[in-house]
Coordinates of C-alpha atoms and ligand atoms in Angstrom, one line a residue:
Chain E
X1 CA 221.7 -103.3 -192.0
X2 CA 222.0 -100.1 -190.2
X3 CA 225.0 -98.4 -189.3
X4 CA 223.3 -97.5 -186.1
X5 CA 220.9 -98.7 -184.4
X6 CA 219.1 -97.7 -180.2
X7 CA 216.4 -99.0 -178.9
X8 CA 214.6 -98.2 -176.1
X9 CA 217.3 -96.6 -174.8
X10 CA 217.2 -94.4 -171.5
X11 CA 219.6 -92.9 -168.9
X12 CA 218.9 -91.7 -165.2
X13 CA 222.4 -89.9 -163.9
X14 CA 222.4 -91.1 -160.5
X15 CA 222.4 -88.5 -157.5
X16 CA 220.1 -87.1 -155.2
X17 CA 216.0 -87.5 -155.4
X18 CA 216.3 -90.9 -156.8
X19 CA 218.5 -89.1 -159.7
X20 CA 218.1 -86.9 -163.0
X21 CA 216.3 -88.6 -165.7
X22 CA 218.3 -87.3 -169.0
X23 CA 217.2 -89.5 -172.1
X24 CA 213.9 -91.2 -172.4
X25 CA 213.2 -94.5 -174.6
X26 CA 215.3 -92.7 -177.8
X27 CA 214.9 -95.4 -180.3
X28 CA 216.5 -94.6 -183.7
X29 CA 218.3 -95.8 -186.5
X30 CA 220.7 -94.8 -189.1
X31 CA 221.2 -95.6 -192.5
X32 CA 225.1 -96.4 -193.6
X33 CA 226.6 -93.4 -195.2
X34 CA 223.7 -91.1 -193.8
X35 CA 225.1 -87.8 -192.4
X36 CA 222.6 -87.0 -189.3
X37 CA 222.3 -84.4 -187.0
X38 CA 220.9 -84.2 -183.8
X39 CA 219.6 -80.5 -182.4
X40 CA 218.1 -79.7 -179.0
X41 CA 217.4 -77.3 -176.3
X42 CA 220.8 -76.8 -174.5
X43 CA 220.9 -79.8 -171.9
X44 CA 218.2 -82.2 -173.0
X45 CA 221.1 -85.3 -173.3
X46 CA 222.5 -84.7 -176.5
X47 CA 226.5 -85.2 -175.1
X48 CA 225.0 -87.6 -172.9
X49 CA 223.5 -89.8 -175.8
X50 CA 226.7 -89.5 -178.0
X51 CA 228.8 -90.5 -174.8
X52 CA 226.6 -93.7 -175.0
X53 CA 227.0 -94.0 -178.9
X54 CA 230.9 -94.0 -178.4
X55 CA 230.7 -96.1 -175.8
X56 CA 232.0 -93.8 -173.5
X57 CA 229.0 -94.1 -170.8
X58 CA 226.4 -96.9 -170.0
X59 CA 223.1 -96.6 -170.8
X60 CA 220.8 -97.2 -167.5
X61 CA 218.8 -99.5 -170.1
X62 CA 218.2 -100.0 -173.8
X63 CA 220.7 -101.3 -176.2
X64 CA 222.6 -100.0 -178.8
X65 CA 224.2 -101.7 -182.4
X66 CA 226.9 -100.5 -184.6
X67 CA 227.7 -102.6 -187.6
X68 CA 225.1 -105.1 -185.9
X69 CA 227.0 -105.4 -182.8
X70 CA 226.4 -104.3 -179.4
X71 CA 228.5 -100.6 -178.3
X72 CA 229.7 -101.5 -174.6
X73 CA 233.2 -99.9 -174.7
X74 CA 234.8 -97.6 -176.8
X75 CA 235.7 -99.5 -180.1
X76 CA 237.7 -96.9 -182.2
X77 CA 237.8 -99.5 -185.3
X78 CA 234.0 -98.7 -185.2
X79 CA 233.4 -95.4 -183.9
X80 CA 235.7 -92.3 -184.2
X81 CA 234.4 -89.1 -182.4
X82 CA 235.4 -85.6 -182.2
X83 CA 234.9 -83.1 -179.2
X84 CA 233.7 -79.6 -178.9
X85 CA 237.3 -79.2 -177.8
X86 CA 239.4 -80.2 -180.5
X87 CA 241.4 -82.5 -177.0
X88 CA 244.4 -82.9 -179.1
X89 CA 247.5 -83.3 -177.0
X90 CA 249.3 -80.4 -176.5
X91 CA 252.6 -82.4 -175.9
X92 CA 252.2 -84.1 -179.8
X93 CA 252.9 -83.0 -183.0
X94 CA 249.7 -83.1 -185.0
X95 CA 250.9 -85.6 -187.1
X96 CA 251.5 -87.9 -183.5
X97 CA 247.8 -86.3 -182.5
X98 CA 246.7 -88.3 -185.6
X99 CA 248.4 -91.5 -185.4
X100 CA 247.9 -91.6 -181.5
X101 CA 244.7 -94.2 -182.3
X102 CA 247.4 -96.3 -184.4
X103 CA 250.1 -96.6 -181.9
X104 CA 247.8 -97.5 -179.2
X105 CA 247.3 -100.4 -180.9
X106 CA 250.8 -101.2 -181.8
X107 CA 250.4 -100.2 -185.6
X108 CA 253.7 -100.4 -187.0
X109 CA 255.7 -97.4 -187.2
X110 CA 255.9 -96.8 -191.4
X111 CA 252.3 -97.9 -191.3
X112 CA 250.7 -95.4 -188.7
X113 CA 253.0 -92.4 -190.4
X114 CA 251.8 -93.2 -193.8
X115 CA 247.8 -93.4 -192.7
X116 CA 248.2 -89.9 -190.5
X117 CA 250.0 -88.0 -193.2
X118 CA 247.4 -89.3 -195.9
X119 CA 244.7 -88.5 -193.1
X120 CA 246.0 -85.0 -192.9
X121 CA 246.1 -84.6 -196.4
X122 CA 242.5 -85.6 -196.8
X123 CA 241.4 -82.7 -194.2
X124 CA 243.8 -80.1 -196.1
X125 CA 246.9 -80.2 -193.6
X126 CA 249.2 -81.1 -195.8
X127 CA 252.2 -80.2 -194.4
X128 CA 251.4 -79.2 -191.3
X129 CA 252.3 -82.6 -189.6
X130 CA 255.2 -80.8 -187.6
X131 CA 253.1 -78.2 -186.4
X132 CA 252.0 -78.3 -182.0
X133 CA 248.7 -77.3 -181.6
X134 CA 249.2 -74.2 -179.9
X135 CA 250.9 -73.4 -183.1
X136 CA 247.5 -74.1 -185.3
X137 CA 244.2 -72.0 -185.3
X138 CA 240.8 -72.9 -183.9
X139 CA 239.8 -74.2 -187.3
X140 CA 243.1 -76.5 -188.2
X141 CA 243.1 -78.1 -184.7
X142 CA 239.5 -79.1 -185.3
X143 CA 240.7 -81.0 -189.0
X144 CA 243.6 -82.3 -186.9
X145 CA 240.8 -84.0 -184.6
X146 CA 238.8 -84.9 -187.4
X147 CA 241.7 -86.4 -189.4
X148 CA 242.6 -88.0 -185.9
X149 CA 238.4 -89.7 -185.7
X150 CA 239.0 -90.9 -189.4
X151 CA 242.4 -92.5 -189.0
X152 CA 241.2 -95.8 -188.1
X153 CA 239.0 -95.9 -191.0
X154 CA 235.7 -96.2 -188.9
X155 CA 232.3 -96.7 -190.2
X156 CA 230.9 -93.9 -188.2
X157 CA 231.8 -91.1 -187.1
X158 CA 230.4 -88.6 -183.8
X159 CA 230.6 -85.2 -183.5
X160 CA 229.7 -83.2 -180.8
X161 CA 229.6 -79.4 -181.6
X162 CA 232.8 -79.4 -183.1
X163 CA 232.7 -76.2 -184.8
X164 CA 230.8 -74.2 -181.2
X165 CA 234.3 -73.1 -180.3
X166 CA 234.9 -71.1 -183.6
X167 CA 233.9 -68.2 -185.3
X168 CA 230.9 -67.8 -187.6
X169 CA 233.1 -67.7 -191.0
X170 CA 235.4 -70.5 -190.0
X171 CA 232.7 -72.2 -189.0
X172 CA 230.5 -72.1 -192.3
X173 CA 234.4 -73.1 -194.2
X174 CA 234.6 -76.0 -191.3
X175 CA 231.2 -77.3 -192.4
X176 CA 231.7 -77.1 -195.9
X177 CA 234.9 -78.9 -195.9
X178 CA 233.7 -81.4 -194.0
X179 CA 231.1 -82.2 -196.4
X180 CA 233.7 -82.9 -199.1
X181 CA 235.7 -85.0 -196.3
X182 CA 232.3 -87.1 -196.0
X183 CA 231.6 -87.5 -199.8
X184 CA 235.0 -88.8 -200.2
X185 CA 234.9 -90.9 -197.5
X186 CA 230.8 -92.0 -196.9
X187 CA 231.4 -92.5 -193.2
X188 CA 227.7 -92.5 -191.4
X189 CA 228.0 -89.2 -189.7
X190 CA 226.3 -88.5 -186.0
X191 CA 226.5 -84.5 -185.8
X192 CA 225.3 -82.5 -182.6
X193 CA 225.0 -78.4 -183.0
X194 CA 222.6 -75.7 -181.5
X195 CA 223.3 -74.0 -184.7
X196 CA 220.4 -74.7 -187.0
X197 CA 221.8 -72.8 -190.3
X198 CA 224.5 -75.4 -189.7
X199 CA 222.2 -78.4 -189.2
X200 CA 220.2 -77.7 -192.6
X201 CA 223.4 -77.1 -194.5
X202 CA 224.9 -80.4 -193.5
X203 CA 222.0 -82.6 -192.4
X204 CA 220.5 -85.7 -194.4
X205 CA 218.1 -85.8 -191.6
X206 CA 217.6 -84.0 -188.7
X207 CA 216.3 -85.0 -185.4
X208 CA 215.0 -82.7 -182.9
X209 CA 215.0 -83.7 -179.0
X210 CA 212.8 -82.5 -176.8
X211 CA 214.4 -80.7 -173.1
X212 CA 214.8 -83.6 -170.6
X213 CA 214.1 -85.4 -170.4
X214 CA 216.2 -86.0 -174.2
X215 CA 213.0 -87.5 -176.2
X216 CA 213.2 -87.3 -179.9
X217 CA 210.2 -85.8 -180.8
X218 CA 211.0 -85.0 -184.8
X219 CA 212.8 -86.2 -187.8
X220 CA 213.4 -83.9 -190.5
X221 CA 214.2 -85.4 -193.8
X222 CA 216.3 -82.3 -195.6
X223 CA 215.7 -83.2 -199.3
X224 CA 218.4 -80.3 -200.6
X225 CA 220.5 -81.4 -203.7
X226 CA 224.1 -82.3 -203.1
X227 CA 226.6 -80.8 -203.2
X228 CA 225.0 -78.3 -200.9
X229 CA 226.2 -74.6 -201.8
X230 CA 226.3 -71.5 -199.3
X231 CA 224.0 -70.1 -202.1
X232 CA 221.2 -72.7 -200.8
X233 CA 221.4 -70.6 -197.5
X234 CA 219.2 -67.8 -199.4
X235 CA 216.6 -70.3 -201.2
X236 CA 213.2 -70.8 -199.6
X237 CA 213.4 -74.3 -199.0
X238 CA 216.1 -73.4 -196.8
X239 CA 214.1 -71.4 -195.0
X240 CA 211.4 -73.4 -194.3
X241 CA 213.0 -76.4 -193.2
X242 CA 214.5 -74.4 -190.5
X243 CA 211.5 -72.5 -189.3
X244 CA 210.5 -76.2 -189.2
X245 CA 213.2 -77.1 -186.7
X246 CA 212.9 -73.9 -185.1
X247 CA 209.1 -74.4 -184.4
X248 CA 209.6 -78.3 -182.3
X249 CA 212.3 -76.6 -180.5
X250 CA 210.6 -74.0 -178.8
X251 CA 207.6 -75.5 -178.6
X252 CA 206.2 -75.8 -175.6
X253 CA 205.3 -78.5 -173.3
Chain S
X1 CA 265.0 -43.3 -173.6
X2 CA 264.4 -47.1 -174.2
X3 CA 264.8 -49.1 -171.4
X4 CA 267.6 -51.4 -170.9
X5 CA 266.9 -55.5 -171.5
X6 CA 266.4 -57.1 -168.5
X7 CA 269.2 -59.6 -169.6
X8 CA 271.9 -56.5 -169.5
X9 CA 269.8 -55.3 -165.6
X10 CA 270.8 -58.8 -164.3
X11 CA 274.3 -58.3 -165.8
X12 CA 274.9 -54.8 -164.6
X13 CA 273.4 -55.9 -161.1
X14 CA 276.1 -59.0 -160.7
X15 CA 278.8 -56.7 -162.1
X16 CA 277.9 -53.9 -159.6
X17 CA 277.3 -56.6 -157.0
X18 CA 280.8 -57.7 -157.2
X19 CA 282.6 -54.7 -157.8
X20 CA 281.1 -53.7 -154.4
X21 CA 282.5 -56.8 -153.2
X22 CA 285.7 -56.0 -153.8
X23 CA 285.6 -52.1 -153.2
X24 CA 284.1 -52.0 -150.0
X25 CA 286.2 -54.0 -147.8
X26 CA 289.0 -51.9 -149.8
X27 CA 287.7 -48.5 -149.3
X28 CA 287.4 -49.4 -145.4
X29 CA 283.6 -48.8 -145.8
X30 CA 282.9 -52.5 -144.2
X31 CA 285.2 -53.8 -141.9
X32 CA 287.0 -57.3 -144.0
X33 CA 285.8 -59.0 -141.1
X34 CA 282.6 -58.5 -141.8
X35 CA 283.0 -58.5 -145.4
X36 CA 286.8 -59.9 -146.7
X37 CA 287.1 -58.4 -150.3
X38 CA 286.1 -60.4 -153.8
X39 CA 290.0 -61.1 -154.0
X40 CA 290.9 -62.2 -150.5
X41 CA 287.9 -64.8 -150.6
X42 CA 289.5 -66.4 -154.2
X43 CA 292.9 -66.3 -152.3
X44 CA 291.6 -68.3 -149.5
X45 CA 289.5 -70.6 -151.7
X46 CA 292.7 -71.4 -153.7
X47 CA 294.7 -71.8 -150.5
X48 CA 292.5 -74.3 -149.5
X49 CA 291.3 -75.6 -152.9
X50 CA 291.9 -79.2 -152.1
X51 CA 290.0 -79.1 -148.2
X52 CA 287.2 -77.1 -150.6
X53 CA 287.6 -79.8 -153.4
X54 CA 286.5 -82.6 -150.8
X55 CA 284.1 -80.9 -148.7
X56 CA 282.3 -80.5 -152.2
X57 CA 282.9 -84.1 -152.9
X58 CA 280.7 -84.7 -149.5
X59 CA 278.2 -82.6 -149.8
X60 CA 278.0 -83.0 -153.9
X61 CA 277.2 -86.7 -153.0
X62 CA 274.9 -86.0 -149.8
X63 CA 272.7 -83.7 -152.2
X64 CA 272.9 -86.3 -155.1
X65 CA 271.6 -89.0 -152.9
X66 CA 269.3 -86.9 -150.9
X67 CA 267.8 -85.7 -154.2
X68 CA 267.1 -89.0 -155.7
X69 CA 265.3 -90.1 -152.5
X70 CA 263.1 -86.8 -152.3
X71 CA 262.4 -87.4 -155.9
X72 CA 261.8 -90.7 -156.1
X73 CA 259.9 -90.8 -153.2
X74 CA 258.0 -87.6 -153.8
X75 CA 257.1 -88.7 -157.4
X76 CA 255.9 -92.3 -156.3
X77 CA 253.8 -90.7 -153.5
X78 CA 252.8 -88.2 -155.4
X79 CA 251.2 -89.9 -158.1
X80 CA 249.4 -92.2 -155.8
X81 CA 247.7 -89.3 -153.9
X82 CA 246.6 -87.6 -156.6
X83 CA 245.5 -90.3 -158.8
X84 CA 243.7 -92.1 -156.3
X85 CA 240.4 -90.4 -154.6
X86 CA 240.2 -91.9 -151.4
X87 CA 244.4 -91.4 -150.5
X88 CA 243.8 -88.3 -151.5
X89 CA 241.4 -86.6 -149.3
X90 CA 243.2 -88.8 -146.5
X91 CA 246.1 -87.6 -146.9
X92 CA 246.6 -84.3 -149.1
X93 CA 245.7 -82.6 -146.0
X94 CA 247.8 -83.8 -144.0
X95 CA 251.0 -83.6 -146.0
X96 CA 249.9 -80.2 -146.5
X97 CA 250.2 -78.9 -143.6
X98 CA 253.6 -81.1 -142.8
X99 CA 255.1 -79.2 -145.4
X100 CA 254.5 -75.8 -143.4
X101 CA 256.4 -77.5 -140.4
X102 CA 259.8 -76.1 -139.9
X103 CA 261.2 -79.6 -140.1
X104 CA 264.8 -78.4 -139.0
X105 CA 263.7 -78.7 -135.6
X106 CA 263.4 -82.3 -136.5
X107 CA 267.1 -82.4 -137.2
X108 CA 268.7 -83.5 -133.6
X109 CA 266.8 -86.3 -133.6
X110 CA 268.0 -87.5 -137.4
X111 CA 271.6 -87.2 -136.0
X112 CA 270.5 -89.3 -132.3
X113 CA 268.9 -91.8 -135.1
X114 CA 271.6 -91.9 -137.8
X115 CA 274.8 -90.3 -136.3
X116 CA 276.5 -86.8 -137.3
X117 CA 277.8 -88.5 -140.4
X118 CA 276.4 -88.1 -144.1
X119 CA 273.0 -90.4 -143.1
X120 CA 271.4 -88.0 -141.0
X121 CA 271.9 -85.4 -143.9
X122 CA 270.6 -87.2 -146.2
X123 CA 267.8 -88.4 -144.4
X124 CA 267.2 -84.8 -143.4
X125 CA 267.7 -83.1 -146.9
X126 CA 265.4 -85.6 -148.4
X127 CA 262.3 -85.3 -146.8
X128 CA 262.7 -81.6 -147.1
X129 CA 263.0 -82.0 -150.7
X130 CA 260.0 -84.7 -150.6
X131 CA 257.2 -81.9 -149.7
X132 CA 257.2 -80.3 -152.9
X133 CA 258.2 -82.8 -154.9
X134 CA 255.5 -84.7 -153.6
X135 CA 252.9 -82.0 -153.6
X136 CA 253.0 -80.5 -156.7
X137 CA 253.2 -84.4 -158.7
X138 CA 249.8 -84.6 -157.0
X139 CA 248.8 -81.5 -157.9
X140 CA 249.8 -81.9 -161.5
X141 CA 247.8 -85.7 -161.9
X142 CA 245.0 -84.3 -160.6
X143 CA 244.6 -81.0 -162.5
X144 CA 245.0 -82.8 -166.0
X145 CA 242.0 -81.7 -168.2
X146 CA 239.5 -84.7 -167.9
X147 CA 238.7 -84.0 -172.1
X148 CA 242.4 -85.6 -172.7
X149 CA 241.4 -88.9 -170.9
X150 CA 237.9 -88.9 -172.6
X151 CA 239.8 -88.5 -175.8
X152 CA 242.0 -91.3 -174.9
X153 CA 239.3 -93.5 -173.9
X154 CA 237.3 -92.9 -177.2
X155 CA 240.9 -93.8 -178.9
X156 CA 240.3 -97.6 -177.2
X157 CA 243.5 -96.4 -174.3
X158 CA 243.7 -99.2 -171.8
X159 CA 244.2 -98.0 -168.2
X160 CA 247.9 -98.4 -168.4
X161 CA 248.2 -96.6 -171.9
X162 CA 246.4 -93.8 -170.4
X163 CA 248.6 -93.0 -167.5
X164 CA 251.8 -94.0 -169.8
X165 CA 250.3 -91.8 -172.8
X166 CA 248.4 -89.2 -171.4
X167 CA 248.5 -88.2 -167.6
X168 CA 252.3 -88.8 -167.3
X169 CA 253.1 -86.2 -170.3
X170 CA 250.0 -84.4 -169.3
X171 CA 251.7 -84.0 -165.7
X172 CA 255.3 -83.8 -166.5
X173 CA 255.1 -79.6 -166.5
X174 CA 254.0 -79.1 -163.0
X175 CA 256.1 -82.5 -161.5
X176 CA 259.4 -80.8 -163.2
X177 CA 258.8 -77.2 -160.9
X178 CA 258.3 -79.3 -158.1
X179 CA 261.8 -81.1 -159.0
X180 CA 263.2 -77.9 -159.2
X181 CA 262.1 -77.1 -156.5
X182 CA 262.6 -80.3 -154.0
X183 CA 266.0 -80.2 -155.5
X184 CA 266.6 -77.0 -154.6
X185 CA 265.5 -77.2 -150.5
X186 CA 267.8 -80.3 -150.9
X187 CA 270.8 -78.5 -151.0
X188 CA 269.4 -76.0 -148.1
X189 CA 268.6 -79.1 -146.5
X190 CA 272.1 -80.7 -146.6
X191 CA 274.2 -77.1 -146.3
X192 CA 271.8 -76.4 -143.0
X193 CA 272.6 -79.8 -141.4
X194 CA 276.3 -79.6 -141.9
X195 CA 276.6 -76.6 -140.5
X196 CA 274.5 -77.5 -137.4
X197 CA 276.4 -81.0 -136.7
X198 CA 278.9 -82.6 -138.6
X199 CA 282.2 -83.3 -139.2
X200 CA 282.6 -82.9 -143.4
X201 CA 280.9 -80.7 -146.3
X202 CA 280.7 -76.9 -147.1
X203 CA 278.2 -76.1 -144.5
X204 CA 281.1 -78.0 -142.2
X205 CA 283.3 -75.5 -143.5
X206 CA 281.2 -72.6 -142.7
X207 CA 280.2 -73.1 -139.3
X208 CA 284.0 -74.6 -138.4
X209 CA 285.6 -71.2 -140.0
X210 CA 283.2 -69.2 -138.4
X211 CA 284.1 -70.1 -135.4
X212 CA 287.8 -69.1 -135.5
X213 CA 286.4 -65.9 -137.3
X214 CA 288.2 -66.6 -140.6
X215 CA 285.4 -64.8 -142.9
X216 CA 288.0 -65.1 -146.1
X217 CA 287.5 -68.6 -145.7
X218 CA 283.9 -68.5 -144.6
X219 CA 283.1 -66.5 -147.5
X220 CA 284.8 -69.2 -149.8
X221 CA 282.8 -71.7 -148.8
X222 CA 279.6 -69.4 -149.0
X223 CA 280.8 -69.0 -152.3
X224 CA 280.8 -72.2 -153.3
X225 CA 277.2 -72.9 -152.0
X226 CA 276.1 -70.3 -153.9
X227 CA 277.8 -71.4 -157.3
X228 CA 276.0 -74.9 -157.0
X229 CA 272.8 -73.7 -156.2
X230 CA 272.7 -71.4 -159.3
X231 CA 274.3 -74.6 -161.4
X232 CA 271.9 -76.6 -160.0
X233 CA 268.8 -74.2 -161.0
X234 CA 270.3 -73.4 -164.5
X235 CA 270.5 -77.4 -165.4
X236 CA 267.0 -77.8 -163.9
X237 CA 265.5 -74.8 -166.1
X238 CA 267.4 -76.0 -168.8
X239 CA 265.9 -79.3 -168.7
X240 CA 262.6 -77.5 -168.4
X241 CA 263.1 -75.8 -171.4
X242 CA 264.0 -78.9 -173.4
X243 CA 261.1 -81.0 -172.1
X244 CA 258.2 -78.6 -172.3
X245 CA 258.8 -76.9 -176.2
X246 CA 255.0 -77.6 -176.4
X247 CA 254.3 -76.2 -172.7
X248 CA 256.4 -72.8 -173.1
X249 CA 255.7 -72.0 -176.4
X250 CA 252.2 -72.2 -175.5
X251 CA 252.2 -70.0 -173.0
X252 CA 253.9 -67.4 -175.3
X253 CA 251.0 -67.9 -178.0
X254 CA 247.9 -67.2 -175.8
X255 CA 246.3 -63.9 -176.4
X256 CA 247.0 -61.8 -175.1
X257 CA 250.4 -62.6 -174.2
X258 CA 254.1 -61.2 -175.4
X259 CA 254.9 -62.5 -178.8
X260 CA 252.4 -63.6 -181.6
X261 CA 251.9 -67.1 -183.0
X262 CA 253.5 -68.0 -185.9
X263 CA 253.5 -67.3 -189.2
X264 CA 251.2 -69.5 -191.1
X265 CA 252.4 -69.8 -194.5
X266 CA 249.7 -68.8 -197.0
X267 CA 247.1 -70.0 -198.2
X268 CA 246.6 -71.4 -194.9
X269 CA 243.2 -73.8 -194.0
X270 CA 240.9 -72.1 -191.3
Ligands
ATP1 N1 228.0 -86.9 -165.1 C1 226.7 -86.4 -164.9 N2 226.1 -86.6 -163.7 C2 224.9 -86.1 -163.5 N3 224.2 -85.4 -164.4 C3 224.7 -85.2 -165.6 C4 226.0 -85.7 -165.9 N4 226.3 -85.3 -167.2 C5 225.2 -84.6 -167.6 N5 224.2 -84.6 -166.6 C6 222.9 -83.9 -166.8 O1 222.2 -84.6 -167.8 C7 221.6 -83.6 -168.6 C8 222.0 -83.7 -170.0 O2 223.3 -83.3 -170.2 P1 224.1 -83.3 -171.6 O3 225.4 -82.8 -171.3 O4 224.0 -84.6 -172.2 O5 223.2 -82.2 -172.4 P2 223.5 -81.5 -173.8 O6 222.2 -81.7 -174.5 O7 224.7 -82.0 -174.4 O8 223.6 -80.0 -173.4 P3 224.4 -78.9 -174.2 O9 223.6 -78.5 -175.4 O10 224.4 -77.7 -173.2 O11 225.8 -79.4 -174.5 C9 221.9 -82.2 -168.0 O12 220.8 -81.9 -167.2 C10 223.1 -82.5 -167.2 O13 223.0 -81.7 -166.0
MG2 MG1 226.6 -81.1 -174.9

């Protein structure tokens, strides 16, 4: 079974002229464990799908499974996601930012504390529970978020440009780290970026959407060993498979 | 030359302040009735300490009262207006622009509707204080950064764990100044309507020793105003501080701004 599955499904925002179509019959499906990401000229629908994914907005028709049921609200035991802002809760600690999911629904106290801190640990915070977020960087406030996604064990994860906000070497570190927080956990991963270095480097498969309309109009199967290695940046294949991407994105009309 | 802290300029300006005070009215230079000396005001307080002790009572309890009104109210309101879309553009505007009404004018009629006693003080103090206690609750619900609900929704928040979890510590910053501030057009409020009609309270005392032209005594009671309104806006910053580590210490790391973040110990995760 697939940890994700659409079909059919497409959104018209409502407004005037009859409204603004934004995705078009996107039917796709994702293999448990698969780490997938999702590229696209800059407003074809790509927030707009993952909104539907999480559960966050409603489709204007199609239907989409997780685990083989239907997504029509947020189900966090399902789906974790993290934002292009790392939205953490200025007023928590990050250790609170990461149990928040827990205590909202009524996980005991010793039980939530004990799944944040090991949550932490697993994106390299250790010890930095105590910490506000205005006292971590770009790059730890982003683990906080991911550690906060993860907490409730879900089977998938979404990510909507969660690295945009921060600088090109952080970034490549953010990336790699959270491929090692993927092998050790094998969560299905949905991953949105305009930054197609960063889609090869992390991708399984890549799908490419067309402007909006949101179509998707390629898949890209990236056959690179893992673990991937910054060193793969340089190789050919690399390369290629990016020109690739490159090419159905600015391809015209 | 390094320039002094501004903590020893506020101490050197009080010091001066009251040295002047005292020297003035000495010297001659102002007439004590006018200006009675530093010393001469303590004198008369102390000679009067217990008429002082429960005209405070009054107006202590007044404010207290009037207060929790203008918050209560203001908060409730508030919340209401700016969480919900339709109140608000009803009525944002319209409260707006009652808060730029010189509502003392509005105070003969409190004392025709609730006599010259402590009601019509209260009533009057605590819709002063309701404007901005009021206003800026609105304000704060409805400048919260919509990313913190989305967040919370993704998270599986229900409607109620959302405004207990996220938009009431989300708001609590800019509702606090307005408590600080309500609180502090409370005391105006009560102080201004004792001395326009009334029969108890500093502001009773000011106007009554007025008119017999004792300033030693006027000054005392002047005095005393002044001492709770700085106690009062000391306990309210203080609070402030306590509440809002997160909120201040924020402020202090953007870039930009006095004071760097802290030190992360090494080797620290980007
Ligand atoms: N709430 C909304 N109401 C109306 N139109 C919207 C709304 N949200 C998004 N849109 C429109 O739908 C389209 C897709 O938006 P979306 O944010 O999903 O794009 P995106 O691919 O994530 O863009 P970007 O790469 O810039 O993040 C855009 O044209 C946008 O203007
Ligand atoms: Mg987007």
């Amino acid at each position: 079974m697939s940890a994700i599955e659409v079909d059919r499904l497409s959104h018209v925002y409502s407004g005037a002229e009859g409204g603004v179509p934004a995705l078009q019959d996107i039917s796709l499906s994702v293999e448990p464990g698969k780490f997938v990401v999702i590229v696209g000229p800059s407003g074809c629908g790509k927030t707009s799908l993952l909104m539907m994914l999480a559960g966050l907005r409603h489709q204007s028709s199609g239907t989409i499974l997780c685990d083989g049921r239907p997504i029509t609200a947020p189900d966090p035991s399902r789906v974790g996601v993290v934002f292009q802002e790392a939205s953490l809760f200025p007023w928590l600690t990050s250790l609170d930012n990461t149990e928040f999911p827990l205590a909202l629904r009524g996980t005991p106290r010793a039980e939530r504390r004990r799944r944040a801190e090991e949550m932490l640990n697993l994106v390299g915070l250790k010890g930095f529970g105590a910490r506000y977020p205005h006292e971590l960087s770009g790059g730890m406030k982003q683990r906080v978020s991911i550690a906060r996604g993860l907490v409730q064990d879900p089977p998938v994860l979404l990510m909507d440009e969660p690295f945009a906000a921060l600088d090109e070497q952080t970034r490549m570190t953010m990336g790699h780290e959270l491929l090692r927080i993927w092998s050790k956990t094998r969560k299905t991963v949905v991953f949105i970026t305009h930054s197609l270095t960063e889609a090869v480097y992390l991708a399984d498969e890549v799908l490419v959407m067309s402007p909006r309309p949101g179509r998707i109009i390629d898949r890209i199967t990236i056959d690179l060993p893992r673990p991937r290695t910054y060193e793969m940046m340089a190789t050919d294949t690399f390369g290629k498979l990016r020109e690739r991407i490159w090419q159905q994105i600015r391809k015209p009309e | 030359m390094r320039l002094p802290s501004p903590a020893t300029v506020r101490w050197g300006l009080l010091v001066l302040l009251l040295v002047l005070w005292e020297g003035l009215p000495q010297t001659g230079l102002v007439p004590e009735l006018f200006l009675p000396s530093l010393s001469k005001t303590l004198v008369a307080l102390w000679a009067q300490r217990e008429e002082y002790f429960d005209a405070l009572l009054v107006t202590l309890s007044e404010v207290g009262i009037a207060m929790l009104i203008a918050c209560g109210a203001g908060i409730l309101t508030g919340a209401l207006v700016g969480g919900i879309v339709t109140l608000r553009k009803l009525m944002l505007p319209v409260f707006s622009s009652l808060y730029a009404v010189p509502i003392v004018i509005l105070y003969p009629i409190f004392t025709a509707w609730f006599g010259i006693g402590s009601e019509s003080k209260i009533a009057f103090a605590g819709i002063y204080g309701f404007f901005p206690v009021m206003l800026s609750t609105a304000a704060g619900i409805r400048t919260i950064d919509p990313q913190y609900i989305l967040a919370a929704r993704s998270m599986g928040a229900t409607l109620p764990q959302q405004i207990a979890r996220v938009i009431i510590p989300a708001s609590i910053p800019t509702v606090l100044t307005g408590l600080r501030l309500g609180g502090a057009l409370t005391i105006i409020g009560v102080v201004v309507s004792e001395m326009l009609t009334s029969s108890a309270g500093i502001g009773y005392l000011v106007s009554r020793y007025r008119t017999i032209l004792d300033s030693a005594h006027v000054f005392a009671a002047i005095l005393m105003i002044l001492l709770l309104s700085i106690l009062f806006d000391l306990l309210a910053r203080a609070v402030e501080r306590r509440t809002l580590v997160w909120q201040t210490a924020g402020r202090q790391s953007r870039p930009g701004a006095a004071g760097s973040s802290p030190a992360v110990p090494a080797p620290a995760p980007v």
